[in-house]
Short mmCIF file of C-alpha atoms in Angstrom, two decimals:
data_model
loop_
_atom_site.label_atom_id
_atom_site.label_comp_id
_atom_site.label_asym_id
_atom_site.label_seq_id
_atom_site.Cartn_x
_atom_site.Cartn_y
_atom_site.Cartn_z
CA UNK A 1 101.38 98.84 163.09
CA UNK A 2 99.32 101.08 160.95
CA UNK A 3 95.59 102.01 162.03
CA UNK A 4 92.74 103.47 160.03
CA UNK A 5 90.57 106.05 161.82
CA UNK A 6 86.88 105.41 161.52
CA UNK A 7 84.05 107.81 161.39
CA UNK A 8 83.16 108.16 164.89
CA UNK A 9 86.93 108.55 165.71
CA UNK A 10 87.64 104.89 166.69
CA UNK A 11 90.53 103.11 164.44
CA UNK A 12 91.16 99.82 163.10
CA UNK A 13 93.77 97.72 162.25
CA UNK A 14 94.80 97.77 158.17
CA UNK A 15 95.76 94.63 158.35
CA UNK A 16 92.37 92.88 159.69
CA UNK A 17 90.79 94.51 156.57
CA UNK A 18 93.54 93.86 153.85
CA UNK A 19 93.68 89.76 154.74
CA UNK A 20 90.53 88.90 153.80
CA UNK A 21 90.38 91.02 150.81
CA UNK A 22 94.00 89.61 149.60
CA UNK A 23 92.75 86.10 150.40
CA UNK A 24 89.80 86.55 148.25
CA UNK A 25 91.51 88.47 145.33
CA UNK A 26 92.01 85.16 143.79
CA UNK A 27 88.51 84.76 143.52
CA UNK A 28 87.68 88.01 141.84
CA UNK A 29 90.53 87.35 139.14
CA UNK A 30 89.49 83.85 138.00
CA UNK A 31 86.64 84.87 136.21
CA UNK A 32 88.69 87.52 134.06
CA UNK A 33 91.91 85.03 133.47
CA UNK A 34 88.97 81.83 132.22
CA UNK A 35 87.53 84.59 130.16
CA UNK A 36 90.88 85.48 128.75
CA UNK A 37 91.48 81.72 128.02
CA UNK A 38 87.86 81.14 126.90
CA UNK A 39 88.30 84.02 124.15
CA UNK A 40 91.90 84.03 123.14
CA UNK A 41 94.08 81.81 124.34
CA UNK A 42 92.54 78.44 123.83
CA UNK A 43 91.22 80.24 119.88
CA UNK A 44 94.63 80.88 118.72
CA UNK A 45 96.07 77.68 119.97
CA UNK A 46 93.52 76.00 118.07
CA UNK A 47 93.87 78.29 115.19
CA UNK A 48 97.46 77.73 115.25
CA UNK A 49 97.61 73.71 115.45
CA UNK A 50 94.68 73.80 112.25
CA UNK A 51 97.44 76.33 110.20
CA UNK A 52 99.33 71.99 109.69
CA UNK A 53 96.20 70.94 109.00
CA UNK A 54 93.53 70.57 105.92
CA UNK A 55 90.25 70.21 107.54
CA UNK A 56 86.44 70.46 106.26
CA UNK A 57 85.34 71.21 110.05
CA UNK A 58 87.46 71.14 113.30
CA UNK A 59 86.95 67.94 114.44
CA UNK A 60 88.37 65.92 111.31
CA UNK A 61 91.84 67.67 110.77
CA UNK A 62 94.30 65.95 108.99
CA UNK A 63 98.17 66.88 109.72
CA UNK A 64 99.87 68.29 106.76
CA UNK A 65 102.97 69.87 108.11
CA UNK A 66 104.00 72.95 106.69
CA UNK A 67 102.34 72.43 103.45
CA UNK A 68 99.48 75.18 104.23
CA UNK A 69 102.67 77.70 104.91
CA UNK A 70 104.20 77.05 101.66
CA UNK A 71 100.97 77.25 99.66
CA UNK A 72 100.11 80.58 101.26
CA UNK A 73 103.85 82.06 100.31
CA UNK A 74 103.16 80.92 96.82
CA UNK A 75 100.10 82.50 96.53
CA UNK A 76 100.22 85.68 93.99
CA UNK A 77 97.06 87.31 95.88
CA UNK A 78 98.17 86.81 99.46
CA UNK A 79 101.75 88.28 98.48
CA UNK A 80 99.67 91.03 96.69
CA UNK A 81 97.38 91.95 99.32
CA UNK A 82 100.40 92.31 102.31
CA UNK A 83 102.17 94.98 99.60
CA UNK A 84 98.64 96.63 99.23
CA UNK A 85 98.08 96.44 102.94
CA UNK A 86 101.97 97.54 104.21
CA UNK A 87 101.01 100.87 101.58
CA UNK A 88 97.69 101.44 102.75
CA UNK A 89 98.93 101.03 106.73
CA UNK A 90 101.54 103.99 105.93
CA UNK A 91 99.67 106.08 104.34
CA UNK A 92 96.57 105.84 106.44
CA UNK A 93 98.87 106.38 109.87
CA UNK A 94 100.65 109.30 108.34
CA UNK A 95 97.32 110.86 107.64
CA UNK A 96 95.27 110.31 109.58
CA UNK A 97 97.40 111.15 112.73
CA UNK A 98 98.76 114.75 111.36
CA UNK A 99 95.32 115.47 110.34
CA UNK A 100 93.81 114.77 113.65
CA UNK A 101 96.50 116.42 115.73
CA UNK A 102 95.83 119.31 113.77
CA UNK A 103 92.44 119.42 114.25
CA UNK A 104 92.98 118.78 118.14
CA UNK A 105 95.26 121.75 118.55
CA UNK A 106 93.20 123.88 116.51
CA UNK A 107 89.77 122.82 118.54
CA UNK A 108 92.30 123.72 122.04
CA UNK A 109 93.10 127.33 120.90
CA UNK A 110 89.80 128.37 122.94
CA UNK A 111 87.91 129.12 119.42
CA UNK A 112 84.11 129.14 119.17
CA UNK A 113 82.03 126.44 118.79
CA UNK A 114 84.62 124.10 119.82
CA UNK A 115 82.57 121.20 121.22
CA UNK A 116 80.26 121.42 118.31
CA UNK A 117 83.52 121.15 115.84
CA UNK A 118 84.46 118.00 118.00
CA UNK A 119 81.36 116.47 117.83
CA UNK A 120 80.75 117.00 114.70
CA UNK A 121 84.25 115.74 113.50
CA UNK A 122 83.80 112.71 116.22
CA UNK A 123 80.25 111.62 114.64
CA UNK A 124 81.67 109.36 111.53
CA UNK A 125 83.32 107.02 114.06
CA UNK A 126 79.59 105.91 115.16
CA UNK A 127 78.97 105.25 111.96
CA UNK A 128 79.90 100.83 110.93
CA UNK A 129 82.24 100.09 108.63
CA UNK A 130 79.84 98.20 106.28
CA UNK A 131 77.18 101.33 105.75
CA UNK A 132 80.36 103.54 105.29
CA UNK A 133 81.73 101.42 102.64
CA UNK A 134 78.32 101.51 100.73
CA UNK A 135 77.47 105.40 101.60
CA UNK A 136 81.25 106.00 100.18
CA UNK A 137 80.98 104.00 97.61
CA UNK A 138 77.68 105.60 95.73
CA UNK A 139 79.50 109.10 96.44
CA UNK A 140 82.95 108.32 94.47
CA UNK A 141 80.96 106.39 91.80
CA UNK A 142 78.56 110.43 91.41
CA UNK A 143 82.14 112.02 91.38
CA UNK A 144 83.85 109.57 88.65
CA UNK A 145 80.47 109.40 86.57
CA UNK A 146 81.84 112.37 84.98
CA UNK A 147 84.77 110.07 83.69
CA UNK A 148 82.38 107.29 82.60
CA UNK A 149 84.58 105.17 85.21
CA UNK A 150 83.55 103.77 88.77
CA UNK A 151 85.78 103.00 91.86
CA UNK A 152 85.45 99.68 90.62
CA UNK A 153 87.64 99.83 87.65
CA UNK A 154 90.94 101.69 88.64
CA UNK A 155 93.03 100.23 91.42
CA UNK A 156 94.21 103.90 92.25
CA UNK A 157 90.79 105.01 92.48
CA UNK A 158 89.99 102.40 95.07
CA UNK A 159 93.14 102.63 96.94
CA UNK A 160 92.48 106.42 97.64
CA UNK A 161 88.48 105.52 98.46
CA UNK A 162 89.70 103.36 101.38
CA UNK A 163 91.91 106.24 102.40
CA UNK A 164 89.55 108.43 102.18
CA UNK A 165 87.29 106.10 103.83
CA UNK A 166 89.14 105.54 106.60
CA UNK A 167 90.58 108.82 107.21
CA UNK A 168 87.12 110.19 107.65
CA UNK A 169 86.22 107.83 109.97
CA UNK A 170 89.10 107.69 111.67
CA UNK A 171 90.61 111.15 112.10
CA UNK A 172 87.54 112.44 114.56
CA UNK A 173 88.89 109.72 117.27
CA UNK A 174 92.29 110.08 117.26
CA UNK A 175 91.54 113.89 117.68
CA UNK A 176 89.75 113.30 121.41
CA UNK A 177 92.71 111.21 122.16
CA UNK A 178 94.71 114.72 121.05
CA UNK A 179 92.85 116.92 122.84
CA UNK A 180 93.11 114.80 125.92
CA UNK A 181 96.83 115.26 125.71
CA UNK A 182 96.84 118.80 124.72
CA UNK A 183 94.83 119.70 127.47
CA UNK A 184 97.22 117.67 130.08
CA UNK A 185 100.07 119.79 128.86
CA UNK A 186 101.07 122.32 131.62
CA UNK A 187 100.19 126.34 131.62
CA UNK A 188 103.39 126.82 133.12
CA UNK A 189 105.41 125.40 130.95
CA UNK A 190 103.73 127.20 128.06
CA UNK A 191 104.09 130.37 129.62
CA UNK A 192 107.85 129.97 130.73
CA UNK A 193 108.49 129.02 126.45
CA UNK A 194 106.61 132.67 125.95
CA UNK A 195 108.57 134.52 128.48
CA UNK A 196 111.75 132.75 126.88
CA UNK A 197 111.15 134.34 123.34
CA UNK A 198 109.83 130.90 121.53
CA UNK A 199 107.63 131.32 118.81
CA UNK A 200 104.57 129.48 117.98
CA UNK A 201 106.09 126.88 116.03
CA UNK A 202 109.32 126.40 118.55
CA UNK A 203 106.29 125.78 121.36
CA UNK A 204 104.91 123.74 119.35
CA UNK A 205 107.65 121.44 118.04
CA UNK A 206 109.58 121.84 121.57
CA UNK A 207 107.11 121.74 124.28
CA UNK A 208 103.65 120.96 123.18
CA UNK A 209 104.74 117.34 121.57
CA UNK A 210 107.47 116.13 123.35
CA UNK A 211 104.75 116.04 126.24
CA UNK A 212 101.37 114.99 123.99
CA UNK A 213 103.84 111.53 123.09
CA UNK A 214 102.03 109.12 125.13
CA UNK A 215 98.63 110.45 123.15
CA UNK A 216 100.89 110.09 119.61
CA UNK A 217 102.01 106.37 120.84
CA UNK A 218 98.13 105.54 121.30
CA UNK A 219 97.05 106.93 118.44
CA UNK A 220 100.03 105.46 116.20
CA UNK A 221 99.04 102.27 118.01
CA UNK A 222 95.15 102.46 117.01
CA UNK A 223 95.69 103.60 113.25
CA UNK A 224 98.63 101.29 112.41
CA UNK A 225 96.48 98.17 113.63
CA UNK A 226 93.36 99.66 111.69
CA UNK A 227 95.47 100.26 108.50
CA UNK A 228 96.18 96.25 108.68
CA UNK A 229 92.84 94.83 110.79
CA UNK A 230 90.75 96.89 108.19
CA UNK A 231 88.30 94.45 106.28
CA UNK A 232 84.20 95.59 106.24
CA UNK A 233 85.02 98.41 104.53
CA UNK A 234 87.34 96.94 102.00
CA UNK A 235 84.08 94.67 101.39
CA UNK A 236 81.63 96.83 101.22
CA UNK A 237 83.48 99.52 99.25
CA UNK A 238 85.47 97.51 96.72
CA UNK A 239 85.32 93.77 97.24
CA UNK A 240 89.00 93.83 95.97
CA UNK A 241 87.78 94.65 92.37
CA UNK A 242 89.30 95.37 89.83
CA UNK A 243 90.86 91.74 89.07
CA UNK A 244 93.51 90.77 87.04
CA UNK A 245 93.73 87.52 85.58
CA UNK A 246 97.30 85.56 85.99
CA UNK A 247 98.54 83.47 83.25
CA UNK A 248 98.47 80.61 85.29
CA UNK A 249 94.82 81.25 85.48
CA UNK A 250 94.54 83.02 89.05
CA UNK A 251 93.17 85.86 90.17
CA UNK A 252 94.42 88.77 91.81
CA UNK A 253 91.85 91.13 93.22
CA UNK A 254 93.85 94.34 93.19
CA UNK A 255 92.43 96.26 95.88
CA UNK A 256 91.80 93.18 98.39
CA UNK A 257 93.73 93.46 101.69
CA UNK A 258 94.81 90.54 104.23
CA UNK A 259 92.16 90.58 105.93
CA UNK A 260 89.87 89.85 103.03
CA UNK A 261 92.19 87.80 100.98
CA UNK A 262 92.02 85.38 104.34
CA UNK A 263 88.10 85.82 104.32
CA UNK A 264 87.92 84.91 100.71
CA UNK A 265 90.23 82.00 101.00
CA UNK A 266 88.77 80.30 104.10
CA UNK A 267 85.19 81.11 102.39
CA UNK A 268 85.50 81.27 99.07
CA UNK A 269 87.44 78.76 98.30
CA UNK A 270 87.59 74.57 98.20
CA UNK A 271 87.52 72.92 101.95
CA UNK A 272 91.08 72.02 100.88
CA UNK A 273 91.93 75.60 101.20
CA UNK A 274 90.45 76.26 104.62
CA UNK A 275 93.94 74.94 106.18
CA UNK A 276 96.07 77.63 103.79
CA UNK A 277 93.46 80.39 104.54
CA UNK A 278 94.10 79.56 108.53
CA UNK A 279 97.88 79.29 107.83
CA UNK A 280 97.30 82.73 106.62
CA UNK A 281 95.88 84.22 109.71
CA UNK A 282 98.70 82.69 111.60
CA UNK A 283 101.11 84.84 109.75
CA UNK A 284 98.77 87.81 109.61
CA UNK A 285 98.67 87.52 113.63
CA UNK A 286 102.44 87.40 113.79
CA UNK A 287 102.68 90.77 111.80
CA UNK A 288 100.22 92.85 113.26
CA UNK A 289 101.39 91.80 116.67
CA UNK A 290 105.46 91.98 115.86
CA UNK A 291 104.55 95.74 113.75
CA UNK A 292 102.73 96.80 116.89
CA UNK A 293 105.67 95.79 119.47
CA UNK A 294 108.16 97.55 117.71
CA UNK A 295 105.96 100.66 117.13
CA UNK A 296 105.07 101.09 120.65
CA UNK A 297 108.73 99.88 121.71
CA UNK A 298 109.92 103.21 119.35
CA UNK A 299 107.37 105.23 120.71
CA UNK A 300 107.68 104.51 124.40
CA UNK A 301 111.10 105.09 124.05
CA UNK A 302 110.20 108.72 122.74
CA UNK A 303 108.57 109.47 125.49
CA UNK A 304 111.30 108.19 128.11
CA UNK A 305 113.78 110.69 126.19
CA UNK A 306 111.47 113.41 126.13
#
């Protein structure tokens, strides 16, 4: 039977001390799992049972079947804005995670002034989505006044601004994540690659990442859901503009992403569309969760190998 020594040297008994706390442990977790249920669980299961449904509020939905489903596939705009988003995610997750890592192993090469670089490069993070989108927006419109265009007008020109956008804001996170894993990586092991004749690069490719890949499954993690999730600063920065008109008579907003194209339809719309925009969150749900399993599955994996 295992004791615990006390203070003045007399010992107790672990187990008189680990019942009660095991009996109440039960206690301390219910608030945490009605939380859970509060905020997600009960949300989505009402969010999913209102995707068969047209409804003007909550209480008075109709069951339509699968109806709002088939609308939302046949919507021009929603198809649009998943292609738009699925480019944007790439790009944005290729960028801003070799920018960042770069900037994290430059900032752990023991240069000057390295907690001032990280702050400074960590500061547009603070900054909300909504006052970025405006701040950026006045900037690219002074830089394409020269053109006698605005951000407004080209599709390309907005894609880019929400890279940029993004990437700014973004990159100065991911990099304390990187630095956090740079700095776990062991002296020994660096110095053994030295001794051994590896180069700089050979480290670097060899030792120094195989053993920063639980930082690069985090970060990979954060920016691929941000690439998708992203919507204040789609608002505030483009509003999906340009539009092109269909022939049918419908709009596409050419530089709107899920997120918005759901905002705009549960908002913007008729009440009759509230059910389609929900059915559209349903599926949007579905793909950011099913992208992010199978990223972190592929990235875990990395790690076990390495």
């Amino acid at each position: 039977m295992k004791k615990k020594r006390r203070g003045d040297g007399s010992t107790v008994n672990s187990k008189l001390i680990r019942g009660p706390i095991m009996k109440c442990f039960p206690l301390f977790l219910l608030p945490t799992v009605a939380a859970f249920f509060i905020g997600f669980i009960y949300p989505f299961l009402k969010g999913f049972y209102l995707s068969f449904c047209t409804f003007q509020t909550t209480s008075n939905a109709k069951w339509v079947g699968l109806q709002n489903y088939i609308t939302a596939f046949n919507d021009k705009s929603f198809r649009h804005a998943f292609t738009y988003t699925a480019g944007f995610a790439i790009v944005t997750v290729i960028l801003i995670n070799l920018f960042a890592f770069t900037v994290a192993y430059a900032l752990t090469q023991k240069i000057k002034g390295a907690n001032l670089f990280r702050t400074v490069f960590f500061m547009p993070n603070l900054i909300g989505g909504i006052v970025l989108g405006y701040i950026w927006s006045m900037i690219f419109d002074g830089i394409l006044s020269k053109y006698s265009t605005s951000i407004l007008l080209e599709t390309k020109y907005g894609f880019w601004g929400l890279v940029i956008l993004l990437c700014w804001q973004q990159i100065g996170y991911m990099m304390i994540i990187y630095i956090a894993g740079l700095q776990a990586v062991s002296e020994e092991m660096l110095e053994a690659a030295k001794i051994d004749g590896a180069t700089g690069m050979q480290t670097l490719f060899h030792v120094t990442i195989p053993n920063v890949m639980p930082s690069i499954t985090i970060c990979m993690f954060l920016t691929l859901t941000n690439g998708f999730k992203l919507f204040d600063q789609n608002l505030a920065l483009t509003a999906g503009q340009p539009f092109n008109w269909m022939p049918d008579g419908s709009v596409v907003k050419t530089t709107e992403m899920l997120a918005l194209n759901i905002y705009n339809t549960m908002y913007g719309g008729t009440a009759a569309l509230k059910g389609v925009a929900q059915a559209k969150a349903v599926l949007f749900t579905i793909l950011v969760a099913g992208l992010s399993i199978a990223q972190l599955s592929v990235s875990k994996s990395k790690e076990v190998q390495n």
